[in-house]
PDB file of C-alpha atoms and ligand atoms in Angstrom:
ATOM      1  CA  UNK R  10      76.691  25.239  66.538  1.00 77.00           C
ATOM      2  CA  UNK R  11      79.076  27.418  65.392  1.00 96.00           C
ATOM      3  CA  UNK R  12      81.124  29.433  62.798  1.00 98.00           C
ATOM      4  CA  UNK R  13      84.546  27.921  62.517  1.00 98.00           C
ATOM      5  CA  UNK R  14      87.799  29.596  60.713  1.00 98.00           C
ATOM      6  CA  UNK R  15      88.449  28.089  57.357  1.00 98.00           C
ATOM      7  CA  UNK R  16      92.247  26.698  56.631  1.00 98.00           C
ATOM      8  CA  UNK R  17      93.937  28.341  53.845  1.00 98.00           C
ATOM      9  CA  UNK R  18      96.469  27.441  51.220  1.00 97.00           C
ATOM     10  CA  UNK R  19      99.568  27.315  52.810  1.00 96.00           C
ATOM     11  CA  UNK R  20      98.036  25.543  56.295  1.00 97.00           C
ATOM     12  CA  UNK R  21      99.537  22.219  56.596  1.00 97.00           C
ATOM     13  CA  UNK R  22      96.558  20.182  57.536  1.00 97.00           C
ATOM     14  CA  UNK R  23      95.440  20.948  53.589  1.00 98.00           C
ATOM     15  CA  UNK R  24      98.314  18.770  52.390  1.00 97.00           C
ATOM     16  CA  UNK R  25      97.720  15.521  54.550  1.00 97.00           C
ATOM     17  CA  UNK R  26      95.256  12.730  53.510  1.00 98.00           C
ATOM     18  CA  UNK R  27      92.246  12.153  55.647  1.00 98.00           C
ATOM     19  CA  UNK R  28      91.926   9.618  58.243  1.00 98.00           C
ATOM     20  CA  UNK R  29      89.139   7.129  57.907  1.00 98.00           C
ATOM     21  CA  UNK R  30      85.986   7.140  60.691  1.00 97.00           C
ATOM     22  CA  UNK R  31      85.336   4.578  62.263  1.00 97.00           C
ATOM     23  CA  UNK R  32      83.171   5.199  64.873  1.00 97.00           C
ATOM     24  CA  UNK R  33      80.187   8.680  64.941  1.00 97.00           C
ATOM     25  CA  UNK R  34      80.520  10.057  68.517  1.00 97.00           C
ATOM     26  CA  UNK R  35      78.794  13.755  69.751  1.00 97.00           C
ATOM     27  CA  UNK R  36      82.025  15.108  69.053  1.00 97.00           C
ATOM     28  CA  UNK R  37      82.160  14.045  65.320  1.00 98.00           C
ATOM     29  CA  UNK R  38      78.564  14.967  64.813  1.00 98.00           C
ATOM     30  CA  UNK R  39      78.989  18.726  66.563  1.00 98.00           C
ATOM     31  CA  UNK R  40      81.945  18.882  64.061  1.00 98.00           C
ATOM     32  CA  UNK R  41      79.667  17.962  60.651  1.00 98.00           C
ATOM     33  CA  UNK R  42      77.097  21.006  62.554  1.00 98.00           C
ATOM     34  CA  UNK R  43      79.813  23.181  62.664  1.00 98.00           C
ATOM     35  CA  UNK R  44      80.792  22.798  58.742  1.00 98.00           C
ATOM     36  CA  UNK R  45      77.477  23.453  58.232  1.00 98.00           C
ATOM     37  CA  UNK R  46      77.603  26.439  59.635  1.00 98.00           C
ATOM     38  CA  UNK R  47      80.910  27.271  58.709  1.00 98.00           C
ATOM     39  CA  UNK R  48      79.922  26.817  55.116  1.00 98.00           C
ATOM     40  CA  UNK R  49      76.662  28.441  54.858  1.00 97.00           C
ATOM     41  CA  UNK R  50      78.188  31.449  56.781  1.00 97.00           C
ATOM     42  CA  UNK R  51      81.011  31.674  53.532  1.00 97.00           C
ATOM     43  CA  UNK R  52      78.063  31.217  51.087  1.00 96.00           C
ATOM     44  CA  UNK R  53      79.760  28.383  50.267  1.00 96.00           C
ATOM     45  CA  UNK R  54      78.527  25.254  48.196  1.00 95.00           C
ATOM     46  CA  UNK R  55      81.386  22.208  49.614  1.00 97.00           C
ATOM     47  CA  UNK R  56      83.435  21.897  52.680  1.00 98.00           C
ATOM     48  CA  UNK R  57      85.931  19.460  53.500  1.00 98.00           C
ATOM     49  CA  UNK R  58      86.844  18.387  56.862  1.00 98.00           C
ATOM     50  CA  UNK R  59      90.489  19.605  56.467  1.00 98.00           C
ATOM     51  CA  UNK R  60      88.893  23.088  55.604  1.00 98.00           C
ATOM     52  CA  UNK R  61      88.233  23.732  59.276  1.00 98.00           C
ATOM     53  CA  UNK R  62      91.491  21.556  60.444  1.00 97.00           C
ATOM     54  CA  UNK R  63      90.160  18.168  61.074  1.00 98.00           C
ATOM     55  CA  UNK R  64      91.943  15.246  59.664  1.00 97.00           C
ATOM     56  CA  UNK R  65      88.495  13.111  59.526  1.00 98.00           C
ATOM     57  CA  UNK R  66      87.544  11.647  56.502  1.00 98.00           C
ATOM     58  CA  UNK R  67      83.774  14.114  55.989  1.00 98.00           C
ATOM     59  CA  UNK R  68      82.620  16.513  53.525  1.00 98.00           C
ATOM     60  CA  UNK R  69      79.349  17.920  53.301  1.00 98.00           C
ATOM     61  CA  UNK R  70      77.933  19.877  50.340  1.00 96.00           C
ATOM     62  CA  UNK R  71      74.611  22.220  50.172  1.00 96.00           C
ATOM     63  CA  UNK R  72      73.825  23.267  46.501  1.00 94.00           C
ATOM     64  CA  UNK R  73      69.975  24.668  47.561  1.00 94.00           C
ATOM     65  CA  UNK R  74      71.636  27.874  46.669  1.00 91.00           C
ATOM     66  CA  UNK R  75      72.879  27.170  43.243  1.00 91.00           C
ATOM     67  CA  UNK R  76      69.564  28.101  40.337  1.00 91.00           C
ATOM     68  CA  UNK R  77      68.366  24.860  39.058  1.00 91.00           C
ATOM     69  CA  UNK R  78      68.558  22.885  42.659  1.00 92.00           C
ATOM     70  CA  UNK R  79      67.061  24.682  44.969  1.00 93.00           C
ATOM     71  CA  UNK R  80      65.317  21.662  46.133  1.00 93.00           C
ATOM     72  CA  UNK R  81      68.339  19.715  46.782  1.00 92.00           C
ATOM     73  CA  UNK R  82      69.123  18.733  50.091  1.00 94.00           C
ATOM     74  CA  UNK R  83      72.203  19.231  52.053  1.00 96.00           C
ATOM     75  CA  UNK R  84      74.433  15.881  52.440  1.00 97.00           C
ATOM     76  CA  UNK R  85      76.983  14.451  54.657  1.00 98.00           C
ATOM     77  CA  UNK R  86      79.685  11.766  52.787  1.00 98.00           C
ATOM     78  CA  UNK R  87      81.602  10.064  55.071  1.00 98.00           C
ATOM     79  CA  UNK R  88      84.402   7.805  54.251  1.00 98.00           C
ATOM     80  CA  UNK R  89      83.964   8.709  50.647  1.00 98.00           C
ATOM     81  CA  UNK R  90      85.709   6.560  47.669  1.00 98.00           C
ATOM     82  CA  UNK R  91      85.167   7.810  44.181  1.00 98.00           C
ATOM     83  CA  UNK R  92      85.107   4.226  42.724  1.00 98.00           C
ATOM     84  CA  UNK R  93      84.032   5.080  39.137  1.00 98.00           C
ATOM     85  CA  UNK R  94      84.874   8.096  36.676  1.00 97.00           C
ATOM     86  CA  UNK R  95      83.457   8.871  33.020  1.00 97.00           C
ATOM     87  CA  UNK R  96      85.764   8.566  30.386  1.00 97.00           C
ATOM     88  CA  UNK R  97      83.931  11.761  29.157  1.00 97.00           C
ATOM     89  CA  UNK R  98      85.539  15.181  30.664  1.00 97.00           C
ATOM     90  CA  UNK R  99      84.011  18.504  30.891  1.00 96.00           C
ATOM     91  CA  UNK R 100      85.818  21.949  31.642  1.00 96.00           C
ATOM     92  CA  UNK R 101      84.448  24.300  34.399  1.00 96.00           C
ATOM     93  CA  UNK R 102      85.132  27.044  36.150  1.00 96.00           C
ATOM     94  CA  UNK R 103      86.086  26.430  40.030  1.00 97.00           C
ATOM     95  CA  UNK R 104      86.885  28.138  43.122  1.00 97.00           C
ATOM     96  CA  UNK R 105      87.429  27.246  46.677  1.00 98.00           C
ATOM     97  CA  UNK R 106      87.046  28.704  50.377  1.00 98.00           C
ATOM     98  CA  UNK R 107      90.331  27.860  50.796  1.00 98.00           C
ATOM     99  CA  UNK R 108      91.629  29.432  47.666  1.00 98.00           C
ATOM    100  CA  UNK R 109      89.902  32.881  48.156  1.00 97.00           C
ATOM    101  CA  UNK R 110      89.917  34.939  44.781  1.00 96.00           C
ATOM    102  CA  UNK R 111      91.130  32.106  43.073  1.00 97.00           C
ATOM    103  CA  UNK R 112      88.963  30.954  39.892  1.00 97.00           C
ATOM    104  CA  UNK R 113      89.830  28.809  37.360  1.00 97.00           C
ATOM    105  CA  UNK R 114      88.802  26.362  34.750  1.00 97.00           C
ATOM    106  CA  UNK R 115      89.380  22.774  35.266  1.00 97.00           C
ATOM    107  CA  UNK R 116      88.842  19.929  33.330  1.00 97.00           C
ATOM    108  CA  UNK R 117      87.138  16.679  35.141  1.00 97.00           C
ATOM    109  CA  UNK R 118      85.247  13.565  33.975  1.00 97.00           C
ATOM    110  CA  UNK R 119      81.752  14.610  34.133  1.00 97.00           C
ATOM    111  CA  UNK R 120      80.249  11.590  36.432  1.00 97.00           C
ATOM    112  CA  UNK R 121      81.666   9.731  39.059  1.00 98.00           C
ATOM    113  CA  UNK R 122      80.345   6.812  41.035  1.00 98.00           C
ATOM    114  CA  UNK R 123      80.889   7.803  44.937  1.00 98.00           C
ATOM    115  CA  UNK R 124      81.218   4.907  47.666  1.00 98.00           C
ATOM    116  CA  UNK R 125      80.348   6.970  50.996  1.00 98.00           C
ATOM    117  CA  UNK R 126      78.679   6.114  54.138  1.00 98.00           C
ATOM    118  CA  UNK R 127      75.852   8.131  56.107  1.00 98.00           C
ATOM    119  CA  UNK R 128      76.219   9.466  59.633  1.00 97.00           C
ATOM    120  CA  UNK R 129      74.897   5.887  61.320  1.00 97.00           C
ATOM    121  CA  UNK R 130      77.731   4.506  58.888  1.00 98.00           C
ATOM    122  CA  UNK R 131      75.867   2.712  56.946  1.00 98.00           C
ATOM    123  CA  UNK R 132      77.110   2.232  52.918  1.00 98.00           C
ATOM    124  CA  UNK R 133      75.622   4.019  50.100  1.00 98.00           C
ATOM    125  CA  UNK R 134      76.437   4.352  46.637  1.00 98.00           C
ATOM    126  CA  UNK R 135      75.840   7.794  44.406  1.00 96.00           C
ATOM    127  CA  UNK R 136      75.847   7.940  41.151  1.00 96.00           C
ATOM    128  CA  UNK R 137      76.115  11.513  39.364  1.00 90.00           C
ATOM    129  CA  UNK R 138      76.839  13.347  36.310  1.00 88.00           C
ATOM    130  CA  UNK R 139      75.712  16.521  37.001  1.00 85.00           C
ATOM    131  CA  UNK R 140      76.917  19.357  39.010  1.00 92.00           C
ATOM    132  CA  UNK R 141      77.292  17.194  41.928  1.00 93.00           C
ATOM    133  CA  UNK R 142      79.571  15.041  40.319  1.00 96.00           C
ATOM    134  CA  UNK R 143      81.517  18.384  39.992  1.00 97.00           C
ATOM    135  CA  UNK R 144      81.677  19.449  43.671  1.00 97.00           C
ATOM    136  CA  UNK R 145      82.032  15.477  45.036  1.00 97.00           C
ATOM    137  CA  UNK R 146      85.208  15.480  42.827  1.00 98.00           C
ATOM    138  CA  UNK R 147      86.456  18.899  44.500  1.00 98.00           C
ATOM    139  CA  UNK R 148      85.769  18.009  48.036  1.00 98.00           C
ATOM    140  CA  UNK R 149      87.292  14.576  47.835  1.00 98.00           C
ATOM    141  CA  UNK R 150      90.480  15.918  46.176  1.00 98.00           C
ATOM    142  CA  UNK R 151      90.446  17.922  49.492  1.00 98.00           C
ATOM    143  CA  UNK R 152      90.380  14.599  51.499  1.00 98.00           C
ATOM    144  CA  UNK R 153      93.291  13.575  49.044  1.00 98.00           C
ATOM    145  CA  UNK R 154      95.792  16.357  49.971  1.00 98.00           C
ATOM    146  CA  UNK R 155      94.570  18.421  46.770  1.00 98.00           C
ATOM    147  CA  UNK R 156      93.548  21.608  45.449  1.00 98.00           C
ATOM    148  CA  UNK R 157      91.818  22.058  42.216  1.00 98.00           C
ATOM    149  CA  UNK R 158      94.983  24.476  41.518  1.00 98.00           C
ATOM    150  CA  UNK R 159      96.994  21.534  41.584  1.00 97.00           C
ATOM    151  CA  UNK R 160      95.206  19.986  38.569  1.00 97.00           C
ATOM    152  CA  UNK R 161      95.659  23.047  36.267  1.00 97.00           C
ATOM    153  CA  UNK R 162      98.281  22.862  33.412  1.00 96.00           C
ATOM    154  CA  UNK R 163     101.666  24.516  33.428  1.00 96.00           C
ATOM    155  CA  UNK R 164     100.181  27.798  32.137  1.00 96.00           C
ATOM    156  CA  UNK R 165      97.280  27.901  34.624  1.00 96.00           C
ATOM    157  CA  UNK R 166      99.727  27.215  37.432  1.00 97.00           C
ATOM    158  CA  UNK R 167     101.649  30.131  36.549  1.00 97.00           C
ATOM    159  CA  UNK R 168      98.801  32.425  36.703  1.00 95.00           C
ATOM    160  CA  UNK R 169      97.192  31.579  39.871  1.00 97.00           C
ATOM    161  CA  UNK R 170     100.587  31.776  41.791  1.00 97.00           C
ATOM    162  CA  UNK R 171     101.096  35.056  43.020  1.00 96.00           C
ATOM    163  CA  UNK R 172      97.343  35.258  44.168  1.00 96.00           C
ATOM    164  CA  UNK R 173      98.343  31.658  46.094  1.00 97.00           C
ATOM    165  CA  UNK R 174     101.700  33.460  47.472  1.00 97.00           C
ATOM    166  CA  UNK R 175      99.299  36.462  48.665  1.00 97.00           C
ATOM    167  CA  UNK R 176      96.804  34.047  50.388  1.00 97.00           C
ATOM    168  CA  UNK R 177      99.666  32.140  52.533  1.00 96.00           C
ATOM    169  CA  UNK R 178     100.567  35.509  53.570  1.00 95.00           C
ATOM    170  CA  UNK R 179      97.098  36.582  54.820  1.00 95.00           C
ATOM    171  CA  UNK R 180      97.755  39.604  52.135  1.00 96.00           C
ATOM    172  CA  UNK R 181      93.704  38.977  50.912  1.00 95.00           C
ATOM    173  CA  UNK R 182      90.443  40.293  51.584  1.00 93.00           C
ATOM    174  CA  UNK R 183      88.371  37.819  53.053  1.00 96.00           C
ATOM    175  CA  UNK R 184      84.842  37.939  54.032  1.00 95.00           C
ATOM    176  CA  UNK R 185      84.629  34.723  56.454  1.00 98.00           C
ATOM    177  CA  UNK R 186      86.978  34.357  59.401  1.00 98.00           C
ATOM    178  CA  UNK R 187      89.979  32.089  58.566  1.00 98.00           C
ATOM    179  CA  UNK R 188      93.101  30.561  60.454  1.00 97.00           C
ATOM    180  CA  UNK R 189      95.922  32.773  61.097  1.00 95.00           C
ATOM    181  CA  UNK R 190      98.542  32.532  59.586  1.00 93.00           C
ATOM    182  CA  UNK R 191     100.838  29.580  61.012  1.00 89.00           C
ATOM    183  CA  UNK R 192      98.667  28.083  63.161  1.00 92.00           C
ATOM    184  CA  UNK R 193      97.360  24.901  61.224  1.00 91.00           C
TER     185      UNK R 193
HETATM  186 NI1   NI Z   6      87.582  23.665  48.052  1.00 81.35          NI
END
């Protein structure tokens, strides 16, 4: 077990599409222990494979934190398809361990339907509309080379810049240990 730096805007490996598992060795599952870890330590909610510089195709999420579900449990997705969105949207405010500082508001469809499959690989199907529709849809853009930045309109682009600039130049405070800069 252990506390792994996070990848930051700017690190390559955040801008290339996951790669499909195909087969759950010890290494794989010491890597989903180690986002675990890696997330809990940031207080965060999400984490992406990419976010600690594997290419696999695994997030995780643990919202026992969040008021309202402390009694949900924390879960593994791997191989995840979104295969189904709402046609209704809803605007919240996000933020990302990748993005530190960064907050904005982004609009998504407010339930998706998630194909994923467990840690024995075996298919499941989740079906959401809540706030875990909200954080599947941010860790799989991960998976898909994107930041929730990426979806904002022209205006919100403009404003989150110069924070982004400031994070590929390690010129932020951060709390959790991340890459340095160049190395991912
Ligand atoms: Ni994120």
């Amino acid at each position: 077990m252990a506390v792994l730096p996070i990848t930051l805007y700017g690190d390559k490996i955040l801008k290339k599409k996951a790669i499909r598992i195909s087969k759950v060795d010890a290494k794989i599952l010491t890597l989903i222990n180690d986002m675990f870890d890696t997330m809990h330590n940031a207080d965060g909610m999400g984490l992406a494979a990419n976010q600690v510089g594997s290419h696999k195709s695994i997030f995780i999420f643990d919202l026992s934190s969040v008021k309202g579900f402390e009694k949900s449990k924390p879960m593994v997705f791997i191989n995840p398809k979104i295969v189904e969105y709402s046609e209704e949207t809803r605007i919240l405010e996000e933020g990302c361990l990748s993005l530190p500082g960064v907050r904005a508001k982004v609009e998504r469809p407010t339930g998706v339907k998630l194909l994923y499959q467990d840690i024995d690989l075996k298919d499941h199907m989740l079906e959401d509309d809540d706030l875990f529709a909200r954080v599947i849809q941010h860790e799989y853009d991960h998976l898909q080379a994107t930041f929730f930045t990426d979806r904002l309109d022209d205006e919100g682009k403009k404003m989150v810049k110069k924070l982004l600039l400031r994070i590929i130049a390690r010129k932020v405070e951060i709390e959790y240990p991340v890459t340095d800069k160049g190395t991912m």
